Each structure stands twice: as structure tokens, then as C-alpha cells.
Amino acid sequence: MAEKKIYSKLGEMISKGEFVLTGELEPEKTCDLSHTIQEAKEMAPYVVAANVTDSPLAIVTINSMAASHIIQRETGLECVWQLTVRDCNKIGLAGQIMGAQALGLRNVLSLTGDHTNLGDVPEAKPVFDLDSATLVKLVREMVDTGKINDNEIEHPPTMHVGAAANPNADPMEAEILKIGRKAEAGAEFIQTQVVYDLDMTIEFLRAIQKYKVPVFLGIFPMKSYGIAKGFDMFVPGVDVPKDILAKWKSVKTNVSDKKEQKDTYDQLNYEFFKPFISELKSKNLLNGVHCMAVHYTRIFPKLNKVIKG
Amino acid sequence: MVVITTKKPVDEVLKVLKENDVRSLVVVSCGVCAALCQTGGTEGLKKWTEILEKEGFDILVGIVSEDVCDNRVMMKDLRKIDDSVKDADAILTLSCGLGVQSIVQVLSKKHPNKKVFVTNNTEFMGMTERIGRFRMRCLGCGDCLLNETGGICPVTTCAKALMNGPCGGMVDGKCEVGNYERDCGWVLIYNRLKAIGRLDLFSKLREPRDWSDSGHQREVIFR
Ligand code: SF4
Ligand code: SF4
């Protein structure tokens, strides 16, 4: 097998086997990215890269390729450009991959994307010409062979492609076999959906170890009780454990000083995630952590401590 | 197999007739699929006759035809009422989209200016579960995958028609589209392949669908 090429900082960390921390940025329905850029700057010292979302929940936002490029240009923070198969056919996707390359993007995360039906333009045509596995395959074909459908690309893209996984999925075996297909397609890393259940996570990570794809575990530190409750209620398929909700609630009720409240939430997150991640690390099940808590950049110094040691 | 139809709102149909200056009509009702869906047949013909007469339309003749979508049958049936067809401003069809187009095609030589309208929306090719309950289970994609998916169609049971499901929108076996009330097609496929001992098929990375033959006026000729 030819030696694995490295195209990005993230790719380099992965190939060196270093434990990585990645963040998430969620550009909104705006043509001005100053808020996102600000958040990118705040997390930049702590993360190797940040994901940039592609109209999550099918709610229209600024294009993720453009946003990724501007964030990289303005902050120097490397992006993991999220690309869904919802809005473009294979021609559009391939064109975007080349465009992203020209704009300096070197990591792409292949996603199915939430159905158009869920978003704010439900009348739009859902495309889904490819799926999350065959998009991985397309990227790898373009990068590794320099071709698309056997036609030469003059200057082919050079980027890493990752895929998503959901440890909460039930039936779990269906999800595991699907990850097998993504691995076969050539996924170079996996970022998971948010988890809170340690035993289930261990079972899941053990089951996918055979595919030998580095895994970054999705976590969602909760900035406040309101956010924790909202996450529990509105993110389908992920439950925030009752005892956590109770702890967060007691901070809201018992700590009146705003500054102290913030510090307490931060500390509670640290106390929850530290042993959680340490356990998985000690079992050699993880290659990194992907923090999906947007608008909560002040937690990164603490998260940095979570992943160290 | 039944081509499933539902009724267009009466007002929508009346508006179209009025916009087209239609006063006199021949009504052709489908006696097969539309009859089963209660959007055609003898009952449908009776109902539409009442509605149209109340609105002041002149119904020259109304027939129930056994195969509106079969050009040959339609040719024969329309020939029998040719005088009325000639005199009528338009033909109103209580059938699926195939029926309407069959009539347009059949009349294209002899009555090329005859207007033809439809009272129904055509939904899908339906599998009948019981009287009055039909499910979309095939879109006629032209490259059937059922031998590989345990006899369950991903094109119609997966809301995204994915070739490599389930997607991240699946929760406890249900689909994100429709408020997690409908089964995820890919979980149905998984369960089925597991039951018949063919999870190897589920593990297979599937290529995207080949659309190169789509977008044409597809036809099948076997003689
Ligand atoms: S795969 Fe589905 S849509 Fe295609 S022919 Fe078979 S049943 Fe019909
Ligand atoms: S949840 Fe299942 S049925 Fe719904 S879109 Fe995803 S794979 Fe298809």
C-alpha cells in the first residue's frame, strides 16, 4: 500500500496518532461571518480544526464552503468543511470539491444531511443523488486517482474525507454495518454523534474498531440548564441523563451570581467529561474528541485538560 | 397493483372548466383503479354528474370504461359516443394521469382540438393492504433492487431514497421525515435481511443509482 499522504494539520495529527480536539462552528442565515469568526478565534488555540456546518436541519444558512474558506483566511483555524448530499447531485458535489480545493480547504466531512422536509424551505427538491458513503468514495476517487468517472482532473484535489457515525443508533448493528460501508468507501476519520452513555459508547466503539478508522467522539458540554434541557428535548435520539439534568438544574436554582454560575457549569462539564474520556482513552478506543457545543467557546481551556492525560 | 388516485378539490376542477369556457361535457370514468380508489367508477360518475349539473354544465354523455389507460379500449369506447365527443367542449376524465393522456392520444387524429381535463391527482403505484388503504411501494425505477434488499424497496420506503442507509435521521427504527412515526426503510431492510440470513447484502457498499437512462420518454416494446 502506498504511503498515506498528508494534506492538512488534522491529517497530520491523525497519522501521528496524536489525540485531537476539534470544535464546531455553525454559520447562520447571514452574509456576515463576524460572529462565527469571533468564535473561531476563541477556540483556535485549543483545537486542531473546527467543523463548519452545511445548513443543519435543512434550514438555509450561508454556504459552508464559503464560510470555511473565510474562517480559515481570517483566523488561520483549519476547517472541516461539512458537505451534505441533500442539495447537489454528483456533478454539483464534484464541482464543489474542486472549488473547495481551490479555496484552500483540506478536510471534508461527508454527510447525508437532514431532509428538506424538516427545514425552512420544505418545498425544495431533496436531491440525495449520492449518499454519505458514496460521497466519501467520490472524494477519494478524485483525490487518489485524480479522476472523476475516468476523466482526468487537471489539478486534482488533495484533501482528507471523514464520515459521521451514531453510537446511539438503535438497531446498533445496522449502524455498525453502515460504518463498514463508509470505511470501505475510504473514510479517513469518523466523527460521532453526541454521546452521554459510557457503556453504550464502549460497546459501539469496540464494534467499529475492526474497520480501523480513527474515531473522534462527539460530545456536547452544556453551557446552562436551559441548553441541557433543550438538547435533551429537541435532539432526537440523544438523551441527556436525568442526573446530569438535575445537577444543572440545581446550579440554575441555587447559584444566583452569574459569574459563579458560569464557573460552576464549566466545572460540572469538566467533572463529567474528564472520567468519561479518560476511560475511553485508557481502553484505546478513541483518537480524539469532537466538541459540538456551539457558542460555548469558553469551555475549551477546560476541554483541553479533559483530553490531556 | 393499482394506480392510486385521490380527488382534486371540486372547486379546482370547476375553476379549470370555467377558465376554459367549457359548457358541455363528455364524462369518462375509469372502472378499474379509480373505481377502487373511489375517485372514478359508477359512483364517481354519478357524483360528478350531480355536481356538474348543479353548476349548469351540460353533460352530453357519461360512460364508465374498463381500461381508460389502454388506447385500444379507449378508441373503441370513444368511437361509440363519437357524436357527443364531437359536440362537447371538453372531456372530463375520472381516472389517473395515464387515462387522461390515453384519451388525448386516442383523440389526437380525429379530434385534435378536443380539450381533456382530469378530476384526480395520481399518487403512486399502490400495494393494497385492505380496501381503502394503499401503500407506495414501487416507483418503477427501472432497475429493481429487491433481490438485494430482501424484497423491500429502498426507493419508496426510505424518505431520501438512499442506497446506503440508514442515515443519521433514524431514531429507534423510525424516520426523521414524518415526525418519527414511519418506519425507517433501511431498518426494515436490515431486519428482513437479518431474518433471511443475508446481512452480507446489507454490508455491501452500493453504487449510486444510474440516472443516465432517465429523463427520456421511457417506453417498453417487447413485440
Ligand atoms: S427498486 Fe423499488 S422502485 Fe425500483 S423497481 Fe424495485 S420496487 Fe420499484
Ligand atoms: S431515517 Fe431511514 S427512511 Fe428516513 S431518510 Fe434516513 S435512512 Fe431513509
CSV table of N, CA, C and O in Angstrom, one decimal, chain A residues 120 124 126 256 287:
chain,number,residue,atom,x,y,z
A,120,ASP,N,-36.6,25.1,6.6
A,120,ASP,CA,-37.4,26.3,6.4
A,120,ASP,C,-37.7,26.5,4.9
A,120,ASP,O,-38.3,27.5,4.5
A,124,ALA,N,-38.4,22.6,-1.3
A,124,ALA,CA,-37.2,22.4,-2.1
A,124,ALA,C,-37.1,20.9,-2.5
A,124,ALA,O,-37.5,20.0,-1.7
A,126,PRO,N,-35.5,17.5,-2.6
A,126,PRO,CA,-34.4,16.8,-1.9
A,126,PRO,C,-33.6,16.0,-3.0
A,126,PRO,O,-34.2,15.2,-3.7
A,256,SER,N,-26.9,32.1,42.3
A,256,SER,CA,-27.5,33.3,41.7
A,256,SER,C,-26.5,34.2,41.0
A,256,SER,O,-26.8,34.8,40.0
A,287,ASN,N,-9.5,8.3,19.2
A,287,ASN,CA,-8.4,9.1,18.6
A,287,ASN,C,-8.6,10.6,18.8
A,287,ASN,O,-7.7,11.4,18.5
